[in-house]
Amino acid sequence: MPLILLAAALVLCVWLLTRPLVLPLGAMYWDLVLYVDAARRIAEGQVPLIDFLAPVGPLGYWLYAWLGGFFPQAHPLLLAQWSLFPITALPMALVLREADRRSRRLALGLLLPYLAFQILPLNVEQHSLFPGLDGFGIYNRQASIVVYVLVSALFVLPGRALRTGVLLWCMLALLLIKITGFLAGGLVLAYALLAGRIDLRLGLLAAVGALFVLAGLEFSSGLVSAYAGSILALLRINAGGILPRFLQAGALHLDIVAAGSVLILALAWTGRDAMLEGLRRCASERSLASLHALLDRDGAWLAVTMAAGLFLETQNTGGLAFVFAWPVLLRILLRETGVERRGRFLVLALLAATALPPAMTVLQRAGRTLLAQNNYIALPNDHLGALGRVSQHPEVVGRADKMQAIYASSTDTLETIAAQQILPSQTLYSELDFQLGWLMAIDAGIAAILAHEALTGTRFGTIMSLNFVNPFPALMGRSSVRHIAIGADPFRAVPEPDARALAAVAAADLILLPLCPVTVANQALHNVYRPAMTGRREIALGPCWKGFVKG
């Protein structure tokens, strides 16, 4: 039955990818354009991290571009969210097959959270009043799901060879999705080695196999060294103390962290006799077997997965916090429900307080979004394609339209605000009317470019936008500027451009500067690339865009 449910879910997702769905827009929807932009670049023959800079690894972009060829009608948010199925479905099926042999409850307990978190494009954090789906944090969600499969395999799969193979697969995927996910998974596997759940010899063979895979990527394209260089560049830009980030992540998810910490203490207290016996055995025998028996305990595993989750959250803005602790919590639940002992009620209560918040938040948000969209209206547009198939509350859509007019007539005020190194609103990018207005501005910008081309008889073959993301090449079928960053946050993700990048920018046919609104980030990007824009003349492309063309 669990395998049938998994297959049915995959079939349903495939069918939905063939439908031109309209989805409720959520906060920071424009993050999704990173996948749209990257897929266009890949179609042009560009290689992530070599021909363009990216904030994460290349696997998510490759999967999105590959599946996009099979599902041209798919909504880009669902395509990005579900593109991970080719990576996780097979190892999860292996886990479920073995789990079902032991217990149907175990198999369903692993399957249902996996499907909920894999299918629903929602984070555990909420940033807006009106519900919608999250276009941001996609690669954070993907990393969490892969670690979920990895932890499930550790506890369920028999045979060290099969288990090691699945773990190797998951770790390679994590490395190519996001380096922090790889490090979180590495922490779990390091403890698994100490606890005897990974055979040292097979682990070394798996490591050698991984090195061969990475060497193949390096010799064929130079991808590994480019990826390492990208990580180091981002570390230099984002250098800072790690302790404040741990405190921030812990405070943001205090309900889970606090309940999980107390549960670890409760497990240590209720299992103190067995732990003391394990310590005595370890001291007397001084063998690996006794060490493994001492370390392979529920409380220790929960501490390790919670620590890995907290580390992952220090580098995230939006994601699925701590969901990969669920296989450990499920193991504790099944053990506690099978015995009567002191402290059982306390452990179960703390277990529920740890496990339920992320699940209930995601399911509650999904339910609200499903119900609320009955009162939503679709965003009117002419040039946005599948990216523009979004809806929101009429009040928000109306506000977005009005704010575009206000932005266009308030350039001086907005420039004054940007000069103070602040945004027009503290939470501007997460505000729904900003995201809708940004889509409206893109639609109007494309119309203005097409009108200018028709009037002058020119065609802009390569288009660059001095903005966080650049959907214009993908939506207009044009080329993208190479050697620059996608997800261009000038304060976190844009290194100083080298000669290649400046030459590529100088060769662009059209460089766009958004004006609705003027922001400090866009002005910072303008300053970064200003040396490559010398000699260009300005053209007006409607009230919300300024164009720079070759003189």
XYZ file of C-alpha atoms in Angstrom:
551
model
C 0.000 0.000 0.000
C 2.690 2.652 0.775
C 4.367 2.035 -2.577
C 0.986 2.311 -4.301
C 0.352 5.634 -2.551
C 3.773 6.898 -3.612
C 3.128 5.870 -7.223
C -0.324 7.475 -7.161
C 1.153 10.730 -5.843
C 3.735 10.743 -8.638
C 1.050 10.153 -11.276
C -1.052 12.980 -9.823
C 1.905 15.358 -9.915
C 2.694 14.431 -13.514
C -0.907 15.112 -14.496
C -0.931 18.476 -12.718
C 2.263 19.462 -14.553
C 0.374 19.109 -17.833
C -2.307 21.592 -16.738
C -2.100 25.411 -17.135
C -2.821 26.037 -13.463
C -3.226 29.449 -11.838
C -1.703 29.459 -8.342
C -2.099 31.873 -5.423
C 0.920 34.168 -5.247
C 2.905 34.254 -2.010
C 5.738 36.277 -0.546
C 8.981 36.762 -2.494
C 7.570 35.037 -5.563
C 10.332 36.538 -7.681
C 12.851 34.051 -6.232
C 11.249 31.535 -8.577
C 12.683 33.461 -11.531
C 16.139 32.112 -10.637
C 14.972 28.753 -12.013
C 13.313 30.334 -15.035
C 16.440 32.371 -15.815
C 18.801 29.438 -15.231
C 16.730 27.133 -17.462
C 16.878 29.678 -20.285
C 20.639 29.968 -19.881
C 21.045 26.176 -19.860
C 19.006 26.012 -23.074
C 21.503 28.472 -24.583
C 24.341 26.109 -23.675
C 25.462 27.879 -20.528
C 26.731 25.812 -17.590
C 25.775 26.873 -14.051
C 28.672 28.288 -12.002
C 30.887 28.412 -15.081
C 28.940 30.638 -17.467
C 26.864 32.341 -14.773
C 27.101 32.716 -11.010
C 24.428 31.123 -8.818
C 23.719 31.238 -5.081
C 23.516 27.431 -4.816
C 24.582 24.279 -6.647
C 23.534 23.386 -10.202
C 21.365 20.286 -9.654
C 18.076 22.114 -9.044
C 18.525 24.175 -12.188
C 19.416 21.136 -14.291
C 16.377 19.223 -13.075
C 14.080 22.196 -13.706
C 15.442 22.700 -17.234
C 15.235 18.977 -18.032
C 11.679 18.491 -16.806
C 10.600 21.763 -18.401
C 11.201 20.151 -21.784
C 8.643 17.457 -20.959
C 6.071 19.776 -19.362
C 5.939 23.077 -21.273
C 2.543 23.934 -19.734
C 3.677 23.369 -16.149
C 3.482 26.147 -13.645
C 7.103 27.054 -12.858
C 6.539 26.885 -9.098
C 5.255 23.305 -9.239
C 7.953 22.348 -11.727
C 10.677 23.667 -9.406
C 9.110 22.086 -6.318
C 8.520 18.666 -7.867
C 11.721 18.487 -9.906
C 13.294 16.765 -6.894
C 11.140 13.640 -7.296
C 13.637 12.037 -9.753
C 16.229 12.265 -6.972
C 14.196 11.204 -3.940
C 11.406 8.928 -5.188
C 13.515 5.825 -5.890
C 15.486 5.796 -2.605
C 12.264 6.569 -0.743
C 10.607 3.613 -2.483
C 13.432 1.363 -1.282
C 12.953 2.675 2.251
C 9.185 2.147 2.115
C 9.483 -1.389 0.777
C 11.632 -2.429 3.718
C 9.658 -0.387 6.258
C 6.387 -2.001 5.130
C 7.877 -5.440 5.737
C 8.457 -4.462 9.369
C 5.362 -2.394 10.058
C 2.653 -0.694 8.030
C 2.592 2.094 10.623
C 6.313 2.681 10.137
C 5.981 2.828 6.364
C 3.020 5.222 6.403
C 4.659 7.280 9.122
C 7.624 7.871 6.820
C 5.644 8.252 3.594
C 2.981 10.783 4.571
C 5.329 13.526 5.844
C 7.578 12.949 2.827
C 4.668 13.464 0.413
C 3.287 16.467 2.277
C 6.602 18.302 2.411
C 7.669 17.258 -1.091
C 4.391 18.138 -2.825
C 3.329 21.348 -1.065
C 5.392 24.410 -2.110
C 5.204 25.969 1.330
C 7.694 26.943 4.022
C 7.091 26.680 7.734
C 7.479 30.479 7.955
C 4.655 32.798 6.891
C 5.293 36.333 5.664
C 1.934 37.683 4.530
C -1.642 38.179 5.686
C -3.336 36.725 2.614
C -2.326 33.081 2.045
C -0.374 31.986 -1.007
C 2.271 29.530 -2.169
C 5.949 30.219 -1.524
C 8.159 30.876 -4.521
C 11.171 31.342 -2.252
C 13.209 28.884 -0.191
C 12.852 26.181 -2.853
C 16.406 24.889 -2.624
C 16.172 24.981 1.177
C 13.095 22.770 0.990
C 14.866 20.469 -1.445
C 17.868 20.080 0.867
C 15.616 19.268 3.822
C 13.720 16.612 1.862
C 16.928 14.899 0.726
C 18.227 14.837 4.319
C 14.828 13.395 5.335
C 15.346 10.508 2.884
C 18.923 10.095 4.112
C 17.884 9.804 7.773
C 15.052 7.436 6.853
C 17.494 5.200 4.985
C 19.862 5.144 7.970
C 17.215 3.677 10.232
C 15.309 1.432 7.843
C 17.386 0.015 5.012
C 18.926 -3.424 5.661
C 22.259 -4.508 4.272
C 25.139 -2.128 4.655
C 25.867 -2.051 0.904
C 22.357 -0.930 -0.068
C 22.237 1.583 2.751
C 25.636 2.988 1.813
C 24.624 3.310 -1.837
C 21.486 5.278 -0.965
C 23.439 7.492 1.414
C 26.041 8.188 -1.271
C 23.275 9.110 -3.710
C 21.722 11.486 -1.201
C 25.023 13.125 -0.298
C 25.946 13.744 -3.934
C 22.509 15.282 -4.465
C 22.935 17.505 -1.395
C 26.363 18.628 -2.559
C 24.949 19.683 -5.925
C 21.818 21.298 -4.447
C 23.211 23.403 -1.601
C 26.474 23.132 0.289
C 24.860 23.755 3.688
C 22.515 20.823 3.076
C 25.576 18.697 2.307
C 27.209 19.776 5.572
C 24.019 19.043 7.539
C 23.840 15.586 5.970
C 27.544 15.124 6.637
C 27.005 15.803 10.335
C 24.349 13.084 10.449
C 26.575 10.604 8.596
C 29.582 11.384 10.784
C 27.548 10.415 13.818
C 26.189 7.369 11.983
C 29.775 6.219 11.491
C 30.469 6.606 15.220
C 27.239 4.799 16.079
C 28.065 1.882 13.786
C 25.260 2.417 11.276
C 27.764 2.835 8.444
C 30.488 0.307 7.766
C 33.846 2.091 7.660
C 35.152 0.123 4.690
C 31.976 0.623 2.662
C 31.983 4.269 3.676
C 35.498 4.680 2.331
C 34.531 2.911 -0.908
C 31.519 5.222 -1.224
C 33.758 8.238 -0.651
C 36.107 7.017 -3.389
C 33.113 6.547 -5.701
C 31.938 10.070 -4.940
C 35.397 11.413 -5.702
C 35.321 9.655 -9.080
C 31.959 11.274 -9.872
C 33.228 14.697 -8.865
C 36.457 14.165 -10.793
C 34.423 13.337 -13.882
C 32.463 16.563 -13.505
C 35.667 18.512 -12.987
C 37.566 17.062 -15.941
C 34.580 17.342 -18.277
C 33.595 20.915 -17.446
C 35.567 22.368 -14.551
C 32.323 22.489 -12.579
C 33.690 21.374 -9.196
C 36.425 23.998 -8.997
C 33.983 26.646 -10.225
C 31.507 25.572 -7.528
C 34.203 25.741 -4.862
C 35.222 29.196 -6.075
C 31.604 30.351 -5.964
C 31.200 29.087 -2.380
C 34.384 30.870 -1.273
C 33.289 34.086 -2.975
C 29.912 33.986 -1.209
C 31.626 33.243 2.108
C 33.808 36.314 1.686
C 30.792 38.499 0.941
C 28.770 37.072 3.825
C 31.578 36.846 6.376
C 30.320 37.343 9.910
C 29.863 35.648 13.252
C 28.072 32.305 13.232
C 26.753 32.592 16.800
C 24.222 35.364 16.010
C 22.876 33.224 13.174
C 22.399 30.242 15.483
C 20.598 32.469 17.964
C 18.405 33.927 15.236
C 17.520 30.483 13.838
C 16.813 29.174 17.329
C 14.604 32.155 18.155
C 12.706 31.872 14.862
C 11.895 28.216 15.546
C 11.847 28.396 19.328
C 8.784 26.159 19.622
C 10.552 23.252 17.910
C 13.986 23.884 19.401
C 12.691 24.238 22.966
C 10.415 21.194 22.822
C 13.091 19.104 21.118
C 15.732 20.110 23.665
C 13.503 19.199 26.591
C 12.613 15.916 24.868
C 16.326 15.083 24.570
C 16.722 15.701 28.306
C 13.613 13.624 29.072
C 14.925 10.722 26.991
C 18.272 10.947 28.771
C 16.542 10.875 32.169
C 14.141 8.030 31.417
C 16.920 6.004 29.815
C 19.584 6.830 32.380
C 19.913 3.268 33.681
C 20.542 1.857 30.218
C 22.934 4.682 29.475
C 24.927 4.091 32.650
C 25.056 0.388 31.852
C 26.322 1.268 28.375
C 29.014 3.500 29.841
C 30.149 0.742 32.212
C 30.236 -1.773 29.367
C 32.160 0.639 27.166
C 34.682 1.308 29.949
C 35.191 -2.382 30.682
C 35.200 -3.789 27.147
C 36.757 -0.862 25.306
C 35.419 -2.206 22.019
C 33.827 -0.634 18.978
C 30.715 -2.718 19.546
C 30.200 -1.272 23.014
C 30.860 2.248 21.741
C 28.347 1.775 18.947
C 25.755 0.470 21.398
C 26.312 3.467 23.664
C 25.968 6.050 20.897
C 23.108 4.456 18.934
C 20.374 5.881 21.185
C 17.221 7.801 20.366
C 18.107 10.855 22.432
C 21.537 11.131 20.834
C 20.097 10.777 17.337
C 17.511 13.427 18.061
C 20.235 15.772 19.303
C 22.281 15.196 16.136
C 19.377 15.762 13.732
C 18.218 18.828 15.671
C 21.763 20.234 15.560
C 21.958 19.560 11.828
C 18.587 21.242 11.364
C 19.641 24.272 13.378
C 22.834 24.592 11.340
C 20.871 24.398 8.105
C 18.480 27.091 9.320
C 21.340 29.510 10.049
C 21.818 29.857 6.297
C 18.167 29.813 5.239
C 15.454 32.334 4.497
C 12.423 30.108 4.275
C 12.421 26.337 4.305
C 11.278 23.224 6.154
C 12.895 23.609 9.523
C 13.821 20.347 11.283
C 11.537 18.082 9.210
C 14.310 15.513 8.818
C 14.170 14.865 12.568
C 10.800 13.174 11.931
C 12.211 9.674 11.212
C 13.932 9.804 14.609
C 10.762 11.059 16.283
C 8.776 8.312 14.574
C 11.171 5.678 15.934
C 10.734 7.116 19.421
C 6.944 7.172 18.997
C 6.740 3.545 17.923
C 8.946 2.437 20.809
C 7.100 4.452 23.444
C 3.655 3.291 22.336
C 4.750 -0.311 22.665
C 5.763 -0.217 26.322
C 4.496 1.028 29.678
C 7.102 2.867 31.721
C 7.625 5.913 33.866
C 7.882 9.174 31.953
C 6.075 7.782 28.924
C 3.372 10.459 28.896
C 5.959 13.244 29.208
C 8.007 11.845 26.332
C 4.942 11.510 24.089
C 3.768 15.038 24.922
C 7.191 16.507 24.143
C 7.419 14.403 20.990
C 4.138 15.863 19.757
C 5.308 19.390 20.623
C 8.457 18.806 18.558
C 6.969 17.013 15.562
C 3.661 18.770 15.027
C 4.576 22.472 14.528
C 6.167 22.178 11.060
C 3.575 19.670 9.840
C 0.602 21.596 11.193
C 1.941 24.909 9.889
C 2.413 23.593 6.353
C -0.941 21.767 6.309
C -2.782 24.730 7.819
C -1.224 27.094 5.293
C -2.138 24.712 2.471
C -5.753 24.544 3.676
C -6.025 28.324 4.022
C -4.572 28.823 0.551
C -6.946 26.291 -0.991
C -9.980 27.923 0.589
C -8.899 31.529 0.083
C -8.217 31.251 -3.642
C -11.952 30.987 -4.275
C -12.055 34.729 -3.597
C -8.898 35.553 -5.562
C -8.601 36.986 -9.065
C -5.971 36.186 -11.676
C -3.277 38.733 -12.441
C -4.035 40.330 -15.817
C -1.023 40.215 -18.141
C -0.094 39.729 -21.783
C 3.568 38.716 -21.840
C 4.381 36.756 -18.682
C 3.444 33.261 -19.847
C 3.341 30.575 -17.160
C 5.198 32.855 -14.731
C 2.215 35.189 -14.714
C -0.382 32.518 -13.965
C -0.902 33.730 -10.408
C -3.817 35.056 -8.400
C -4.383 37.057 -5.239
C -7.072 38.897 -3.330
C -8.701 41.691 -5.417
C -7.679 44.219 -2.778
C -4.014 43.243 -3.128
C -4.137 43.249 -6.943
C -5.790 46.659 -6.913
C -3.231 48.030 -4.482
C -0.374 46.718 -6.619
C -1.745 48.521 -9.678
C -2.152 51.787 -7.769
C 1.314 51.537 -6.239
C 2.879 51.215 -9.682
C 1.403 54.588 -10.623
C 2.551 56.099 -7.323
C 6.072 54.736 -7.768
C 6.256 56.137 -11.306
C 5.280 59.632 -10.136
C 7.478 59.630 -7.027
C 10.952 58.986 -8.416
C 12.559 61.877 -6.525
C 11.126 60.700 -3.197
C 12.198 57.117 -3.839
C 15.720 58.238 -4.759
C 15.891 60.168 -1.483
C 14.855 57.023 0.394
C 17.436 54.935 -1.492
C 20.133 57.512 -0.691
C 19.544 56.695 2.980
C 20.364 53.040 2.215
C 16.861 51.862 3.124
C 13.870 50.433 1.271
C 10.501 52.192 0.865
C 9.184 49.587 3.314
C 11.076 47.468 5.823
C 9.460 44.279 4.439
C 9.085 45.435 0.826
C 10.181 42.259 -0.933
C 7.869 39.998 1.072
C 4.819 42.214 0.511
C 2.312 40.696 -1.891
C 1.461 43.967 -3.614
C 5.155 44.510 -4.370
C 5.482 41.059 -5.951
C 2.335 41.575 -8.025
C 3.451 45.063 -8.975
C 6.840 43.723 -10.002
C 5.123 41.257 -12.349
C 2.987 44.098 -13.717
C 6.137 46.132 -14.328
C 7.790 43.206 -16.151
C 4.703 42.830 -18.345
C 4.649 46.555 -19.128
C 8.399 46.542 -19.719
C 8.161 43.781 -22.314
C 5.360 45.656 -24.075
C 7.496 48.823 -24.123
C 10.538 46.966 -25.483
C 8.473 45.366 -28.253
C 6.952 48.739 -29.129
C 10.396 50.370 -29.255
C 11.742 47.585 -31.457
C 8.773 47.908 -33.825
C 9.189 51.680 -33.998
C 12.956 51.697 -34.578
C 13.345 48.456 -36.521
C 15.896 47.125 -34.047
C 16.015 43.906 -32.031
C 17.699 43.583 -28.677
C 19.285 40.156 -28.803
C 20.851 40.228 -25.339
C 18.999 41.793 -22.418
C 20.253 42.441 -18.890
C 18.275 43.817 -15.943
C 19.799 45.660 -12.994
C 17.433 43.887 -10.670
C 17.438 40.894 -8.323
C 16.273 38.598 -11.127
C 15.988 38.920 -14.891
C 13.028 37.190 -16.568
C 13.239 39.147 -19.825
C 15.389 36.715 -21.886
C 13.238 33.727 -20.903
C 9.933 35.506 -21.540
C 11.044 37.154 -24.794
C 13.201 34.394 -26.239
C 16.382 36.481 -26.073
C 19.899 35.775 -24.820
C 21.271 36.348 -21.320
C 24.475 38.094 -20.346
C 27.116 35.573 -19.277
C 29.443 35.635 -16.276
C 27.113 37.579 -13.995
C 25.029 36.475 -11.016
C 21.452 35.302 -11.060
C 19.720 36.159 -7.810
C 21.674 39.420 -7.875
C 21.550 40.667 -4.298
C 24.373 43.239 -4.390
C 24.917 42.987 -0.641
C 25.042 39.190 -0.363
C 25.544 37.448 -3.708
C 27.276 39.697 -6.256
C 31.086 39.611 -6.175
C 33.179 42.298 -7.774
C 32.886 41.676 -11.544
C 36.015 40.517 -13.307
C 37.139 41.456 -16.807
C 35.037 38.710 -18.424
C 31.883 39.860 -16.656
C 32.467 43.518 -17.518
C 33.112 42.609 -21.159
C 29.913 40.550 -21.303
C 27.890 43.393 -19.781
C 29.451 45.891 -22.206
C 28.355 43.674 -25.112
C 24.696 43.539 -23.999
C 22.249 45.098 -26.446
C 19.926 46.427 -23.744
C 20.463 47.023 -20.027
C 17.341 47.773 -17.996
C 17.045 49.737 -14.765
C 13.715 49.365 -12.900
C 12.097 52.505 -11.510
C 8.915 51.173 -9.897
C 10.186 51.496 -7.295
C 13.717 52.898 -7.211
C 15.567 50.863 -4.575
C 18.972 50.947 -2.954
C 19.673 47.420 -4.227
C 19.030 48.322 -7.866
C 21.144 51.438 -7.550
C 23.929 49.361 -6.013
C 23.801 46.955 -8.979
C 23.940 49.947 -11.328
C 27.102 51.113 -9.575
C 28.662 47.644 -9.723
C 28.290 47.440 -13.494
C 28.615 51.156 -14.281
C 32.217 50.758 -15.588
C 30.864 48.479 -18.349
C 28.080 50.909 -19.299
C 30.232 53.823 -20.383
C 29.110 55.454 -23.613
C 25.557 54.141 -23.560
C 22.560 56.363 -24.104
C 19.333 56.248 -22.172
C 15.951 55.451 -23.641
C 12.581 55.610 -21.910
C 10.639 52.348 -21.892
C 7.459 53.468 -20.189
C 7.250 55.006 -16.732
C 8.816 52.067 -14.892
C 11.916 51.258 -16.922
C 15.000 53.072 -18.080
C 16.944 51.440 -20.896
C 20.634 51.787 -21.722
C 21.605 51.019 -25.314
C 24.868 51.214 -27.184
C 25.585 54.725 -28.376
